[in-house]
Structures are given as C-alpha cells and as structure tokens.
CSV table of C-alpha atoms in Angstrom, one decimal:
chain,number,residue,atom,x,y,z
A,215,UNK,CA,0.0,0.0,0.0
A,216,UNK,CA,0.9,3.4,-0.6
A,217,UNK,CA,2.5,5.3,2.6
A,218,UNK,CA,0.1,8.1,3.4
A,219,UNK,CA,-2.2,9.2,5.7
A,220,UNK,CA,-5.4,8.3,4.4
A,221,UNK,CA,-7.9,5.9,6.5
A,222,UNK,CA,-8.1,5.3,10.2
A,223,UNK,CA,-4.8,3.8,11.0
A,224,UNK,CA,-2.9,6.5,8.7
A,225,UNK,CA,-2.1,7.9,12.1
A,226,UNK,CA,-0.9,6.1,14.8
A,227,UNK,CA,1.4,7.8,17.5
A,228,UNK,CA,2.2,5.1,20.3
A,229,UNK,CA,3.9,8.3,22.6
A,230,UNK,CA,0.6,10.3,22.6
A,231,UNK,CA,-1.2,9.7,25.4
A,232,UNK,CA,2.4,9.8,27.7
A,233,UNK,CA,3.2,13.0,25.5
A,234,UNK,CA,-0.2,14.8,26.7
A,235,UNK,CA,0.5,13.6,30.2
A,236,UNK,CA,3.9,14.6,30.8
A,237,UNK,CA,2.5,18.2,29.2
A,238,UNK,CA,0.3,18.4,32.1
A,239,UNK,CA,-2.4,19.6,29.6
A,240,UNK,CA,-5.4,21.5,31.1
A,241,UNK,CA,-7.5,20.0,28.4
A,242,UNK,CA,-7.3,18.7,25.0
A,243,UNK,CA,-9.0,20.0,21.3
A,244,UNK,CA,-8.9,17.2,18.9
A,245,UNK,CA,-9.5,17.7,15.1
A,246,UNK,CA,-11.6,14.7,13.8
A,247,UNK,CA,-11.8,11.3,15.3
A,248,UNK,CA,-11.1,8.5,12.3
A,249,UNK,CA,-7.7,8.6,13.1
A,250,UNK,CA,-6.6,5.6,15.4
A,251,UNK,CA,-4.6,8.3,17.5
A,252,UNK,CA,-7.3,11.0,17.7
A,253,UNK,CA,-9.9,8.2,19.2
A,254,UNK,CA,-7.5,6.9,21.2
A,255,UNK,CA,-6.8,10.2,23.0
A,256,UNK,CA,-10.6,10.6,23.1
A,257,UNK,CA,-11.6,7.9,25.1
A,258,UNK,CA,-8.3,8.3,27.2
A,259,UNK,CA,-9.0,11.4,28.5
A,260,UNK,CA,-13.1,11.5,28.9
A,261,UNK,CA,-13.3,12.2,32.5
A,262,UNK,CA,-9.9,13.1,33.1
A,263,UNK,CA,-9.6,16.9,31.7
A,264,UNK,CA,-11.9,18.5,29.3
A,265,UNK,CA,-12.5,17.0,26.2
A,266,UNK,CA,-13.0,19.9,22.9
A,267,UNK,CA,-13.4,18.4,19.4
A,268,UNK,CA,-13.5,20.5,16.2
A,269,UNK,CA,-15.1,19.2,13.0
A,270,UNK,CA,-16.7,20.0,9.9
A,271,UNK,CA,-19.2,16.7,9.1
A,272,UNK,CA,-22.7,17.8,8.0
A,273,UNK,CA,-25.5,15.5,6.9
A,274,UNK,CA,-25.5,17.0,3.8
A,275,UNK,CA,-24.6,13.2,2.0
A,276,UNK,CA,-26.5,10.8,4.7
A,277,UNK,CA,-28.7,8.3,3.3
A,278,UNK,CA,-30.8,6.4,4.4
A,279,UNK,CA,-30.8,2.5,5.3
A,280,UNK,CA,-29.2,-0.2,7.0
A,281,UNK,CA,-25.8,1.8,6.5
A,282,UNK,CA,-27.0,4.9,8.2
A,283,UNK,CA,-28.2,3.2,11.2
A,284,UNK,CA,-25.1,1.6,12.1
A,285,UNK,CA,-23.4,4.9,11.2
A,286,UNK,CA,-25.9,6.4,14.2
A,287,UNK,CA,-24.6,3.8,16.2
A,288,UNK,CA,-20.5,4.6,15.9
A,289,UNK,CA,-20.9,8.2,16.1
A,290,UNK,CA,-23.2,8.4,18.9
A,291,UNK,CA,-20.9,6.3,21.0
A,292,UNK,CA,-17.9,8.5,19.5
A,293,UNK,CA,-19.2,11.8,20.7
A,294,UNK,CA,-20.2,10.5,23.7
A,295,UNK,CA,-16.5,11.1,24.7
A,296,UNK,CA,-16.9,14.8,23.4
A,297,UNK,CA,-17.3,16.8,26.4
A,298,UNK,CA,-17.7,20.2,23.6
A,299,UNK,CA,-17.4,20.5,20.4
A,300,UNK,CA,-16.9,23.5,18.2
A,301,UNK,CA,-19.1,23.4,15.1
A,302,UNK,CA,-18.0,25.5,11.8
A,303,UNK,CA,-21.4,26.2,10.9
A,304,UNK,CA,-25.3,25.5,10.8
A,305,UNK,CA,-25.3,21.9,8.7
A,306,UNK,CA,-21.8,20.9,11.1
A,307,UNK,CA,-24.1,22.0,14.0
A,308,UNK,CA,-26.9,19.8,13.1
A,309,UNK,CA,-24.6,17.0,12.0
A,310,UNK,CA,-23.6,17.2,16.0
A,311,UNK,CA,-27.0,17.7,17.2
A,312,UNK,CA,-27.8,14.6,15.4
A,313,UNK,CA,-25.4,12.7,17.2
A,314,UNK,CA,-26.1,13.3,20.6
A,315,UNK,CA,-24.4,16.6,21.4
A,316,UNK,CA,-26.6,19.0,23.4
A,317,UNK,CA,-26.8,23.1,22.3
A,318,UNK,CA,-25.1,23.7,25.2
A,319,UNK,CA,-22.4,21.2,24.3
A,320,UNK,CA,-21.9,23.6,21.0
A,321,UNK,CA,-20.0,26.5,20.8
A,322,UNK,CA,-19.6,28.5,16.7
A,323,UNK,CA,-16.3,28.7,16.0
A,324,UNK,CA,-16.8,29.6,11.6
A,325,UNK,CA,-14.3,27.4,9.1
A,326,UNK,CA,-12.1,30.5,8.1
A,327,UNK,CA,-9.2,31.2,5.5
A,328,UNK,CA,-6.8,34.5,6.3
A,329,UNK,CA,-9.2,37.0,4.6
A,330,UNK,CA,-6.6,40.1,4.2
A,331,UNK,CA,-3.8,37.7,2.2
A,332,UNK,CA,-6.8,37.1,-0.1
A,333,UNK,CA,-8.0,40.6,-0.3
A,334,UNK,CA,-5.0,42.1,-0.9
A,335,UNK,CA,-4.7,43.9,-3.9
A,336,UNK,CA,-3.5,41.6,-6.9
A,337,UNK,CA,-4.9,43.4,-9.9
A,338,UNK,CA,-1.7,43.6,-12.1
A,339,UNK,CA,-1.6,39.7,-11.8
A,340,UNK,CA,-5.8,39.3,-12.4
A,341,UNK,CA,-5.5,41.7,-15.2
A,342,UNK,CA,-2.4,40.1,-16.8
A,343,UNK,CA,-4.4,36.8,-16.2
A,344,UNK,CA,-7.2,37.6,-18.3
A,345,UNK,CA,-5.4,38.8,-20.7
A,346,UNK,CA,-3.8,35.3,-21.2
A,347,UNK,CA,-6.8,33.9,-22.2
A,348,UNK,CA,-8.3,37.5,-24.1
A,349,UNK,CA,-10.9,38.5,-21.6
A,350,UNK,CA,-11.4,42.0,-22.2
A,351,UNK,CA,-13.0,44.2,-19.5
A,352,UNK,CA,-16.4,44.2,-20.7
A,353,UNK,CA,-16.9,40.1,-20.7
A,354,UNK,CA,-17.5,38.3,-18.1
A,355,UNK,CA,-15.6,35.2,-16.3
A,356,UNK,CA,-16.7,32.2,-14.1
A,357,UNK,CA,-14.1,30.3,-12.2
A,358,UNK,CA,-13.6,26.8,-11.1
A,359,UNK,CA,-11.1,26.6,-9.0
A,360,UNK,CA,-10.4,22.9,-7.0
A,361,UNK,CA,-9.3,19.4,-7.8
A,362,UNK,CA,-11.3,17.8,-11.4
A,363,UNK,CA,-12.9,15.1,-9.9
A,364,UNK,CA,-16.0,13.7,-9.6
A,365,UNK,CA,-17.5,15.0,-6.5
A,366,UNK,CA,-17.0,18.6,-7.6
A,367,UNK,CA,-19.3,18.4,-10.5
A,368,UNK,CA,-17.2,20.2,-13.2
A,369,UNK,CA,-19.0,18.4,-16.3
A,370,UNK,CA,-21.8,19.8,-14.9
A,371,UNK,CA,-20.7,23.5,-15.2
A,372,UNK,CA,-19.4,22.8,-18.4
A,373,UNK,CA,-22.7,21.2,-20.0
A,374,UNK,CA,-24.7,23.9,-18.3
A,375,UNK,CA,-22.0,27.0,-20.0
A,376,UNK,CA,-22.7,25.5,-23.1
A,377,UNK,CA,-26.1,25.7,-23.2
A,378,UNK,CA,-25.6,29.5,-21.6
A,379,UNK,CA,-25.3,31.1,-25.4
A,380,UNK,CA,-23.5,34.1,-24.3
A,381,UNK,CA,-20.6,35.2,-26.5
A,382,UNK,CA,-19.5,37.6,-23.7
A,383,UNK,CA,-18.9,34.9,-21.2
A,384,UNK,CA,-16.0,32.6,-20.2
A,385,UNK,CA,-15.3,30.1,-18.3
A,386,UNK,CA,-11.9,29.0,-16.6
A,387,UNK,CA,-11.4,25.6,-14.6
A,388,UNK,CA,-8.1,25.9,-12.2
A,389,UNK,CA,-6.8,22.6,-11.3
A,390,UNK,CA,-6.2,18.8,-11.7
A,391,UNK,CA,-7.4,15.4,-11.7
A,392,UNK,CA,-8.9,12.6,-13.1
A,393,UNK,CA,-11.6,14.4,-15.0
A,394,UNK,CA,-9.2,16.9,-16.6
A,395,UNK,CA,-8.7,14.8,-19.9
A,396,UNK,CA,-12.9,14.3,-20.2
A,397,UNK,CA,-13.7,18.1,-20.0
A,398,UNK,CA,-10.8,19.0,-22.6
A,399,UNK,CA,-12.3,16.3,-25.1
A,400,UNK,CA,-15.8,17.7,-24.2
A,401,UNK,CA,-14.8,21.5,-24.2
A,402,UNK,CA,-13.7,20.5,-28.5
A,403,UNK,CA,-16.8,18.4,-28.8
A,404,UNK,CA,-18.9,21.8,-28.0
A,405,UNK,CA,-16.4,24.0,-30.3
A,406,UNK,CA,-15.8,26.2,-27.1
A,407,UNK,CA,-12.2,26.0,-26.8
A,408,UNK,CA,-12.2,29.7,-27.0
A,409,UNK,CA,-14.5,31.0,-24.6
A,410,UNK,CA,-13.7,27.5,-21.9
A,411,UNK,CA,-9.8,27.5,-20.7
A,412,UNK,CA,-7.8,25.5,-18.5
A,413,UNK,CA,-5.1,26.0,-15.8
A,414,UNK,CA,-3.1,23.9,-14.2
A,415,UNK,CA,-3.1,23.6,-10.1
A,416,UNK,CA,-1.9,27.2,-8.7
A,417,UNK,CA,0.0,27.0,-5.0
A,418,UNK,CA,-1.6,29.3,-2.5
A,419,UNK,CA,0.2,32.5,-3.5
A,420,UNK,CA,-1.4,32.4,-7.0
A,421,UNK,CA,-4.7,31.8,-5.5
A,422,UNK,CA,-5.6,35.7,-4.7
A,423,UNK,CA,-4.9,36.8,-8.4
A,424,UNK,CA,-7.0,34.0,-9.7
A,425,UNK,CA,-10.2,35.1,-7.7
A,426,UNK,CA,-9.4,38.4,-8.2
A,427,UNK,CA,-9.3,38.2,-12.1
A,428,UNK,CA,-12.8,36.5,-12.1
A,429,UNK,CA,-16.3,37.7,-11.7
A,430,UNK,CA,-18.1,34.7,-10.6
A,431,UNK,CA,-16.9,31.9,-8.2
A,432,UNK,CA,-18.8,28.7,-9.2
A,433,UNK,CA,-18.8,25.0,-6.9
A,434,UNK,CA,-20.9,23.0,-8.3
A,435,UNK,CA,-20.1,20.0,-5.7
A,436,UNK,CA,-22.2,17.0,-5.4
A,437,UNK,CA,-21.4,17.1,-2.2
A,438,UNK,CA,-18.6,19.7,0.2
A,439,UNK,CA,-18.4,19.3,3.7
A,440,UNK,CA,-17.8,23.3,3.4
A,441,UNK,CA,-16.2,24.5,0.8
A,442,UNK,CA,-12.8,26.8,1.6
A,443,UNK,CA,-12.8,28.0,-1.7
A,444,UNK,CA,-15.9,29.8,-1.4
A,445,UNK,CA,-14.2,31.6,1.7
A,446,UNK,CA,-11.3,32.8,-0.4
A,447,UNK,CA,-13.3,34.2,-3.5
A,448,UNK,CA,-15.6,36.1,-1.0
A,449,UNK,CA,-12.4,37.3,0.7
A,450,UNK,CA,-11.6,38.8,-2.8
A,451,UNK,CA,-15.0,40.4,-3.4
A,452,UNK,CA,-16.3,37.9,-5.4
A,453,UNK,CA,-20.1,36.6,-6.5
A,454,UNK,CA,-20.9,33.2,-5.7
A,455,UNK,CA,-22.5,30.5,-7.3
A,456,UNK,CA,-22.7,27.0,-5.4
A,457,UNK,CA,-24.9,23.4,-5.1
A,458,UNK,CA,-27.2,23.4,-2.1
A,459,UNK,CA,-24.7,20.0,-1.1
A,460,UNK,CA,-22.0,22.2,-0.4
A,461,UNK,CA,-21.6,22.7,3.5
A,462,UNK,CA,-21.3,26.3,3.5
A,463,UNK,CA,-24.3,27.3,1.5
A,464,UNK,CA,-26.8,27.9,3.9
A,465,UNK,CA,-24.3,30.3,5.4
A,466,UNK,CA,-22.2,32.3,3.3
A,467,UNK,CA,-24.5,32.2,-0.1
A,468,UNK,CA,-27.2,34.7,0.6
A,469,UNK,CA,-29.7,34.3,-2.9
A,470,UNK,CA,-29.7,38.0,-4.5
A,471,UNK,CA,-27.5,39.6,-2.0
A,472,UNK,CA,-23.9,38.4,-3.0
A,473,UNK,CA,-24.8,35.2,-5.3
A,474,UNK,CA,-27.2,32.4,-5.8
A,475,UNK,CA,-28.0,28.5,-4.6
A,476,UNK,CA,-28.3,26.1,-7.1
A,477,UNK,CA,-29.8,22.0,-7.0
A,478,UNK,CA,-27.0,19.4,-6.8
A,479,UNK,CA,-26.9,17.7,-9.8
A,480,UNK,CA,-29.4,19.5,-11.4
A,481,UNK,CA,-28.6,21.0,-15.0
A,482,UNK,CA,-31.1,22.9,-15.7
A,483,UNK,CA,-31.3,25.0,-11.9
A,484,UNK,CA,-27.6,25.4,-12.9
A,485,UNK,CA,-28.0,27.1,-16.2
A,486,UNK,CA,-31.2,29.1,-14.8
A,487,UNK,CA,-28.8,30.9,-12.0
A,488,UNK,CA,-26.3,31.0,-14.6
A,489,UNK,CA,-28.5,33.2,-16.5
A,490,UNK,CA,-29.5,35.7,-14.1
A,491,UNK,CA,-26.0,36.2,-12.4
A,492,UNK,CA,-24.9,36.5,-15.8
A,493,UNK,CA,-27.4,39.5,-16.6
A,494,UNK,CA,-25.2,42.6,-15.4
A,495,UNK,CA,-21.9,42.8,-15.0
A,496,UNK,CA,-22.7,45.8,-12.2
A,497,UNK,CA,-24.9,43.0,-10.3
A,498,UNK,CA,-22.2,40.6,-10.2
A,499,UNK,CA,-19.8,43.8,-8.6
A,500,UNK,CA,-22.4,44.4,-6.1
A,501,UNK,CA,-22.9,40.5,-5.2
A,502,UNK,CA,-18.9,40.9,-4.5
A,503,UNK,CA,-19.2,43.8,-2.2
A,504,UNK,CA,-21.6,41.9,-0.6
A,505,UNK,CA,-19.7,38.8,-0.4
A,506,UNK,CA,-16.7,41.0,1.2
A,507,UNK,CA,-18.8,42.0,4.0
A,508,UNK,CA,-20.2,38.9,5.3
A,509,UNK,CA,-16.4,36.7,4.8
A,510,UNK,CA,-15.3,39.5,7.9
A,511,UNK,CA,-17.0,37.8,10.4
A,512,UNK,CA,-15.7,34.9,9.4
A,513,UNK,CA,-12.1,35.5,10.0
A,514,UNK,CA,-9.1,33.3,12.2
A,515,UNK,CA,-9.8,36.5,15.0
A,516,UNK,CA,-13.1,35.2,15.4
A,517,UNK,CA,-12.6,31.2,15.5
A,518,UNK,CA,-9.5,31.9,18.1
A,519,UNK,CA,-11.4,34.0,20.4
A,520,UNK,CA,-14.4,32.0,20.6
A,521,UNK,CA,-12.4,28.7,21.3
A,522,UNK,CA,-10.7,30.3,23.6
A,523,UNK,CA,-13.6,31.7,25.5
A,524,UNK,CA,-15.1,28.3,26.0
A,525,UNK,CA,-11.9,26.9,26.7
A,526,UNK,CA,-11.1,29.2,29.8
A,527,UNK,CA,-15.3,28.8,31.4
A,528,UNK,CA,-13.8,25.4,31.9
C-alpha cells in the first residue's frame, strides 16, 4: 500500500497519550476522530480533563438504510466522549445535534481562511491573467477553481456554459485530476475552446490573483463538507454560485444579495442561475461587495477568540 495518511490507522502515535500527560495539559482539542490516535486520545481522556473536538461533518450526504443506522450507532458512542465540540457552521451543528451533542455542548467557531492575504490587492496579476486567455474588461468570467474530480461536478458546469449562449462569457477551470482529460475532449466536442480555458493547479500565492481576475466563483459539488474556496473568493469580493450540497451554503450564499443556490446535480437549476447572475456585469460587482462584507465575520480572530472563550469557562 501506498504510505500516506489516508484511513483510520494512517495515524498512529504510540507516545501520545504519555506526551499529553507529561505536558500536564489542562484540556485537550482534537481535530476529527477517524484517526486511530485521535480516538485513542478521546476515550483516554473522557473524564480526566476536558475534552474539545473540532469538525466539519454535515448530513449533507447521509442516506438512508441499514448503513445509516449503524453509522448512528458509531458516532453516537464517539461523541459520547466529546465533552464540547466547536461546530463550523449551521449543517456541522446539526450534524452534531444529530449525534447526541446538546446546544449547550456547541459553541460557533466559523471554518475560516486568512481574509486580508486574499484581499490584498493583486490586480496587475488578475489583469495580466485575463489577458492570457483575451478576456477584455467588458466580458465576463466564471471560475472553477479545485481538484477535477468527480464530486465537484465540473462536467456539470461545463454542460450547463454550453447551453448558456453568451458570447460575452467565459469560463476557466483551475486545477487537476482525473476528469481533466474528459472536460478537454468535451470542451472541442462543444467547439468552445475559446470561450472555456484550462489552468493547471496554482500554489496558494497564486490563488488571490485568480479570484481576483474572475467575476463569478462557481462549486458545483455534489457534495462539500464546506467549501474553503468559497471563503477565499468572497475574501476577494467575489459573487458566488454554489450546489445546495456544499456545506457552506446555507451560510455564506445569501440568494440576491452576494450570489445564488443552485440543486446538486441538477442542470437545468444550474444554467437558470447561470442566466440571471450572468445579466449585469454591475450585479455581479455588487454580489462581491456583498460577499466581502459577510467573509469578515468569518475571520481566524473570530474562530480563536471563541475557542478560547469556552476553553477558559472550563
């Protein structure tokens, strides 16, 4: 098998417990649980010191059956070791509620990204970025910016762009993956190899230009526990267009203030949203604005502060 740190025993740390102990830790704030080592400092210290847990599960994906039920099962007995838990936002704080976690076992603590990197000005670079793929000022450009996989739903932008029949409108996916040869061969099948464009994965100091040289942010996910993306184009002003599966939907996407909800999997409640936002190039500014106003709250500043609030009632 490939070395990594994928599944549950893709972290196992023997010295853990002894290490925590030998710190003399007041109390403990574990990220996830389906690591061996995360569970096993869990259970070891329910009862002994306070017990914080930080997540960003929703029950966005669950489904119904046999499966489910003995999901309900584990995760009830998990988080029954969970003396707090900080949720990220509303679908992470039902996923909890769900699972046995009272409101006043719940404290907000919002998924953030560092909002000034990403607003910092980076026009030069957005402007010379457009340029690369002959955007002029007056047309508009939707981004796609994450890994080309299933999950994310990029065929599903593609189909629905084609069908959009707007000569002033382009569309740029940003990244990789297994579904990066299939949207090229598609993009030639629909003869819209100048108006779709492709860029290979951009490190983290690219990112800011990127968002900054588009007009509307698009994740189309089947399914997105939240969606840190979103976070960063709103952090550059940015409109956004998302799937009602993606976790942070039904907190940062507010319809016809700063962008619009779409259906999961649905092509034509894509390509309808696609045609308002699409309308004004004005609209889409004032969606931005918008979108840079509600990203403040949800800042690092904020997430510290709050865990260490609850942190020090204990």
């Amino acid at each position: 098998k490939k070395p990594g740190s994928d599944g549950f025993l893709g972290i196992i740390n023997p010295d853990l417990i002894q290490e925590i102990n030998n710190w003399q830790a007041d109390a403990i704030l574990v990220y996830g649980w389906a690591y061996q080592a995360h569970l096993k400092a869990i259970r070891y210290f329910k009862n002994k010191i306070p017990v914080y847990f930080r997540g960003d599960s929703t029950l966005l994906n669950r489904k119904k059956g046999i499966k489910n039920s003995i999901t309900t099962i584990l995760l009830r007995w998990v988080y029954g070791y969970i003396d707090h838990a900080f949720y990220v936002g509303t679908s992470n704080k039902a996923y909890f509620k769900q699972y046995g976690l009272q409101a006043n076992q719940l404290t907000f603590a919002p998924h953030a990204i560092d909002n000034e990197r990403f607003n910092f000005s980076s026009i030069k670079e957005a402007l010379a970025l457009r340029a690369q793929f002959k955007i002029a000022d007056h047309q508009l450009l939707i981004l796609f910016s994450g890994k080309l996989i299933p999950r994310k739903n990029p065929l599903l932008l593609l189909e629905a762009f084609s069908k959009l029949q707007k000569s002033d409108v382009h569309l740029l996916f940003a990244g990789n993956g297994i579904l990066e040869d299939t949207l090229k061969t598609r993009t030639q099948e629909l003869k819209l190899t100048e108006k779709v464009h492709f860029l290979n994965f951009q490190n983290q100091t690219q990112m800011p230009a990127l968002y900054q040289a588009c007009d509307l942010f698009c994740l189309p996910s089947e399914i997105e526990t939240w969606g840190l993306a979103v976070n960063e184009a709103m952090a550059c002003s940015k409109a956004i267009l998302v799937s009602n599966l993606v976790g942070c939907a039904v907190d940062l996407v507010k319809p016809s203030v700063n962008g619009e909800i779409f259906e999961s999997g649905n092509e034509q409640s894509l390509l309808e949203k696609l045609q308002v936002l699409t309308q004004s190039q004005s609209r889409l500014k004032e969606y931005g604005t918008a979108s840079g106003s509600i990203i403040r709250d949800w800042s690092f500043n904020q997430m510290v502060e709050n865990i260490t609030q609850q942190v020090l009632k204990s």
